[in-house]
Short mmCIF file of C-alpha atoms and ligand atoms in Angstrom, two decimals:
data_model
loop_
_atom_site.label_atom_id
_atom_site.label_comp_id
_atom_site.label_asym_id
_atom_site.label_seq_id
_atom_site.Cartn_x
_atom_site.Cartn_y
_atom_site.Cartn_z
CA UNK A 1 60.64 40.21 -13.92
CA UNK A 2 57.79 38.28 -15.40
CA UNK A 3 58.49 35.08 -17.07
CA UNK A 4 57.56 31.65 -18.50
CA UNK A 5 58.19 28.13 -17.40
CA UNK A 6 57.34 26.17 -20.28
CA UNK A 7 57.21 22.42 -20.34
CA UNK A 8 55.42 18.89 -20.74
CA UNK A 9 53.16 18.10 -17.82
CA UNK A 10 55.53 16.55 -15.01
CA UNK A 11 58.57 18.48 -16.20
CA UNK A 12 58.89 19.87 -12.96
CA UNK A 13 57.11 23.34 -13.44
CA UNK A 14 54.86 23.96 -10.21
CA UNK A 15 57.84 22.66 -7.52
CA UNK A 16 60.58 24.97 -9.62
CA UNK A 17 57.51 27.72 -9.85
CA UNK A 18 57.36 27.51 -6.13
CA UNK A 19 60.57 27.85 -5.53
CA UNK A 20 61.13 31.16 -7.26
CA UNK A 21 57.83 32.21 -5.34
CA UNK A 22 59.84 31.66 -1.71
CA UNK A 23 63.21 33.30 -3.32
CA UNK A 24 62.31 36.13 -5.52
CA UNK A 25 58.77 36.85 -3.85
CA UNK A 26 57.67 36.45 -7.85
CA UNK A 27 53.57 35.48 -7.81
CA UNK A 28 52.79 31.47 -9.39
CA UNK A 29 49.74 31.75 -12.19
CA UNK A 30 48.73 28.29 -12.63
CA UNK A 31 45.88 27.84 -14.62
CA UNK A 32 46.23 24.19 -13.83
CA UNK A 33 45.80 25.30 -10.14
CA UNK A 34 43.03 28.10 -11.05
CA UNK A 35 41.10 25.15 -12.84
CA UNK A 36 41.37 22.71 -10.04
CA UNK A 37 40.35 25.14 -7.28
CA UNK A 38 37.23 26.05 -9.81
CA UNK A 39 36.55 22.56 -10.06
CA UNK A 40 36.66 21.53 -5.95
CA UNK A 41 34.17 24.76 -5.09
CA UNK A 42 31.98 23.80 -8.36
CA UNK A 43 31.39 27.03 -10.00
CA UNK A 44 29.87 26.46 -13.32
CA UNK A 45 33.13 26.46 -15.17
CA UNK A 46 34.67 24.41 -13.04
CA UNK A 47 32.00 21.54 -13.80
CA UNK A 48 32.37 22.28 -17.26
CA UNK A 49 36.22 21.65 -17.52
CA UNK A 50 36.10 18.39 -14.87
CA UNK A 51 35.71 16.13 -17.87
CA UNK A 52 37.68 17.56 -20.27
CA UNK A 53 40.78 18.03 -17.54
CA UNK A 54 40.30 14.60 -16.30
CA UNK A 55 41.04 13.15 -20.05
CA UNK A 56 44.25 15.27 -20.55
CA UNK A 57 42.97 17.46 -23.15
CA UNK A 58 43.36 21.36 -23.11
CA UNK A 59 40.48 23.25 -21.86
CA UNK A 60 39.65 26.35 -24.44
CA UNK A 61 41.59 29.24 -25.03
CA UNK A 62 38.79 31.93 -23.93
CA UNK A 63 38.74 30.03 -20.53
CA UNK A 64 42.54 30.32 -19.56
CA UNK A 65 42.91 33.56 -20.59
CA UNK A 66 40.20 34.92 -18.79
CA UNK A 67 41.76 33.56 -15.41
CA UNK A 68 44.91 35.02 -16.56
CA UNK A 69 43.50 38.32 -16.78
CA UNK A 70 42.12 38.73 -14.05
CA UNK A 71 44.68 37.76 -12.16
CA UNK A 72 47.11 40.41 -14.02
CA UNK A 73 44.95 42.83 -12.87
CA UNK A 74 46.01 42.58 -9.15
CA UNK A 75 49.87 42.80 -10.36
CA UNK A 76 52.57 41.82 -8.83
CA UNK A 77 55.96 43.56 -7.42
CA UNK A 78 58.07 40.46 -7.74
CA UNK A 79 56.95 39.33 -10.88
CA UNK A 80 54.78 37.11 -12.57
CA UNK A 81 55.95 33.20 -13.27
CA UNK A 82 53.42 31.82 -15.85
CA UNK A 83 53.17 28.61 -15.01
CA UNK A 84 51.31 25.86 -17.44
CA UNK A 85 50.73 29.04 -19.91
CA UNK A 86 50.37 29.97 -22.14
CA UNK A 87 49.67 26.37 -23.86
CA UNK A 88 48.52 27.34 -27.36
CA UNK A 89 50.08 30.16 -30.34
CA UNK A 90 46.66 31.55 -29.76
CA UNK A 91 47.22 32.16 -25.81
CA UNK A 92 50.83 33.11 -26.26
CA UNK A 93 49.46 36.06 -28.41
CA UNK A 94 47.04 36.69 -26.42
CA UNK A 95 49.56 36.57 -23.57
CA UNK A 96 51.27 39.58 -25.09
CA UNK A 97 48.34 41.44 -25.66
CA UNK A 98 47.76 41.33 -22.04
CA UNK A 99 50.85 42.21 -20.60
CA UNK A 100 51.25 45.04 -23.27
CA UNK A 101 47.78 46.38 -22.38
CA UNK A 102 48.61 46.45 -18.39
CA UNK A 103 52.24 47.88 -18.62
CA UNK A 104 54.20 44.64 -18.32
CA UNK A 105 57.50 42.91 -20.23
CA UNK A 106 57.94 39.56 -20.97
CA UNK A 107 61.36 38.69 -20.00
CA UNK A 108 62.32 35.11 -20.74
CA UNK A 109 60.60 31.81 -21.15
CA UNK A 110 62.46 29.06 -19.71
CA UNK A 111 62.06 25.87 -21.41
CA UNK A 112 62.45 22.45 -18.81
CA UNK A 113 63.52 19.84 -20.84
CA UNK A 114 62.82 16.01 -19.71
CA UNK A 115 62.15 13.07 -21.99
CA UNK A 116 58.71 11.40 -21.82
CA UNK A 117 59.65 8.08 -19.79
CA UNK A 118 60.77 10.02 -17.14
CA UNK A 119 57.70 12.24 -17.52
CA UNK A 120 54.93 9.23 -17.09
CA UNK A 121 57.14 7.32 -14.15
CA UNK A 122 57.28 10.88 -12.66
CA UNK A 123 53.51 11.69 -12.73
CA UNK A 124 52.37 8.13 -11.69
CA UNK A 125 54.93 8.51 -8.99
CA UNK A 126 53.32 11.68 -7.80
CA UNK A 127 48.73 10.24 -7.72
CA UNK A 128 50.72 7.12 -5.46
CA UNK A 129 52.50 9.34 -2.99
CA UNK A 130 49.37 11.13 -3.54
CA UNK A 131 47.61 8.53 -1.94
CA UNK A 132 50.04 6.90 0.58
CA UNK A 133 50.02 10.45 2.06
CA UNK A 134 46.11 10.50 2.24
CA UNK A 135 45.61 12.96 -0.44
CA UNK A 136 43.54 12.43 -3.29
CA UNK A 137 45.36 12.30 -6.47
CA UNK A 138 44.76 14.30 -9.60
CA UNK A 139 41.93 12.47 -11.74
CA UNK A 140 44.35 13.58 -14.72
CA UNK A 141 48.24 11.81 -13.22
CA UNK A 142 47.21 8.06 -14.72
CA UNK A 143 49.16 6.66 -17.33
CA UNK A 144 46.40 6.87 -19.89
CA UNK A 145 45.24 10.57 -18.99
CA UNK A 146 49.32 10.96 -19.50
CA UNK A 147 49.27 9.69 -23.37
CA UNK A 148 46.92 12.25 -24.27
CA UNK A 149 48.18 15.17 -21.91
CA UNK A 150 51.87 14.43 -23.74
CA UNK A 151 50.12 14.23 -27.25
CA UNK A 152 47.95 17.75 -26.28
CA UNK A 153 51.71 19.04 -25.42
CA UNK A 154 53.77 18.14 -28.60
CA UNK A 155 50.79 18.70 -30.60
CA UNK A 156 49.80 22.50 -29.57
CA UNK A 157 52.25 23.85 -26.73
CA UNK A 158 55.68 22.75 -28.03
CA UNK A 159 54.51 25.14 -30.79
CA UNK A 160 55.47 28.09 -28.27
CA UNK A 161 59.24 26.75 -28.30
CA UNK A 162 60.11 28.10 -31.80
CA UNK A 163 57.54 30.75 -30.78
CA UNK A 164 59.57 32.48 -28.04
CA UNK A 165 63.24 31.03 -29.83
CA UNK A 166 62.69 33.64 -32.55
CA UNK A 167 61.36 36.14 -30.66
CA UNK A 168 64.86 35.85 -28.90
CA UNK A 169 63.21 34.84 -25.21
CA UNK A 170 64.00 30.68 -25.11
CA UNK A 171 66.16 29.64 -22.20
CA UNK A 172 66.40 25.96 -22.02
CA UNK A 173 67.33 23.98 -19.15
CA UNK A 174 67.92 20.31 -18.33
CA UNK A 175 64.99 19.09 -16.06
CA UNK A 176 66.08 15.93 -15.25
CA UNK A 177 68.60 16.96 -12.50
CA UNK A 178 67.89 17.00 -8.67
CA UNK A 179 65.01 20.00 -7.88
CA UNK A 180 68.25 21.67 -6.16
CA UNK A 181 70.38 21.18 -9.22
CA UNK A 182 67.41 22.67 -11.51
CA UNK A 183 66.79 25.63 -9.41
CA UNK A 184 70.19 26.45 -10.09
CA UNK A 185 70.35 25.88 -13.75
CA UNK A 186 67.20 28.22 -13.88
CA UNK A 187 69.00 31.15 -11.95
CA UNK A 188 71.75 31.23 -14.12
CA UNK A 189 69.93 31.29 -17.29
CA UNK A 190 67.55 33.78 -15.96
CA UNK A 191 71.11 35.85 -15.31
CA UNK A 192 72.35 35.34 -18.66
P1 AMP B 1 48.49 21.44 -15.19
O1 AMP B 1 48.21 21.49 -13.73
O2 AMP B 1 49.23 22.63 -15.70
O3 AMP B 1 49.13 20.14 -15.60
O4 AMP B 1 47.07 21.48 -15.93
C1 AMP B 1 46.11 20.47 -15.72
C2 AMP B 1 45.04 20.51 -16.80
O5 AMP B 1 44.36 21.76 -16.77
C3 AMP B 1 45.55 20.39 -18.24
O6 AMP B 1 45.76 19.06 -18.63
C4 AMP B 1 44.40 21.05 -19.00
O7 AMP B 1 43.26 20.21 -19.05
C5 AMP B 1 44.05 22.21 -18.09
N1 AMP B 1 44.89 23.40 -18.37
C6 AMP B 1 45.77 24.00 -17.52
N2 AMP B 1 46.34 25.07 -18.09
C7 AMP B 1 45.82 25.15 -19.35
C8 AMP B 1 46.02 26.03 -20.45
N3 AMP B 1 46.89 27.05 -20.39
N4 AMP B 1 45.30 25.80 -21.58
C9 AMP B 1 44.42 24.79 -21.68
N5 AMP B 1 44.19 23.91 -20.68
C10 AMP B 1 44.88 24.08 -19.52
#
């Protein structure tokens, strides 16, 4: 089963992602992840998308989907979970061009709903623990990188909502709930 976990940032995608990962032995493709590990061992595109990541904005479309492919290429027994794409109409086509051209079926997109207060507290929650634990925290989880990583999401990603709604995919589920409580919610719609 491959599917989507679409969201605003701090919705709760990478911990329900991981989740899945341990349960269903599925395979996590964060591009948000891909980007960050190309930014700590500074390849060239990883310098090039530091900036652009650190203000909240969306990197280009020819640069996610190239991580995505390649990673599609490797496959996966469990699954895929798409996590933090696709993030544009143009990646979500692309998206199907992809999994057409290697064999593969979309089969939901579940869509974690939380309301944007919760969102910011959330993400500024996460850079301090961050940093009480000794970890550096994402350049990107401040308040103001958060204005314009919301903006980037109603703007061009929640797009992709009424995308996969009439293409009869959407699941939505309440994100607000405990991470046990959301895991749940998740199974059930990925049952229905
Ligand atoms: P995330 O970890 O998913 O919150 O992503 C962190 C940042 O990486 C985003 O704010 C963007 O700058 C960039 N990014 C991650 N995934 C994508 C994507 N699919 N399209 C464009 N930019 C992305």
């Amino acid at each position: 089963m491959n599917i989507i976990l679409l969201g605003p940032p701090g919705a709760g995608k990478g911990t329900q992602a991981q989740m899945l990962v341990e349960e269903r032995g599925m395979v996590q493709l964060s591009t948000g992840d891909m980007l960050r590990a190309a930014k700590t061992s500074g390849t060239e595109m990883g310098n090039m998308v530091a900036g652009v990541m650190a203000r909240g904005e969306l990197v280009t479309d020819e640069i996610v989907i190239g991580l995505i492919r390649e990673q599609l290429q490797n496959g996966s027994s469990g699954g895929f979970i798409f996590d933090g794409f696709p993030r544009t109409l143009a990646q979500a086509d692309a998206l199907g061009g992809l999994l057409e051209e290697f064999g593969q079926t979309l089969d939901a997109v579940v869509e974690l709903q939380v309301e944007d207060e919760t969102l910011v507290a959330r993400v500024v929650n996460r850079a301090k623990d961050a940093v009480a634990a000794g970890r550096a925290a994402r350049a990107d989880d401040t308040a103001e990188a958060m204005t314009t990583r919301l903006m980037e999401y109603y703007k061009k990603t929640s797009p992709l909502i009424g995308y996969y709604h009439a293409k009869g995919m959407l699941k939505t589920v309440d994100g607000l709930g405990t991470m046990e409580a959301v895991r749940a919610d998740i199974a059930n719609a990925l049952q229905a």
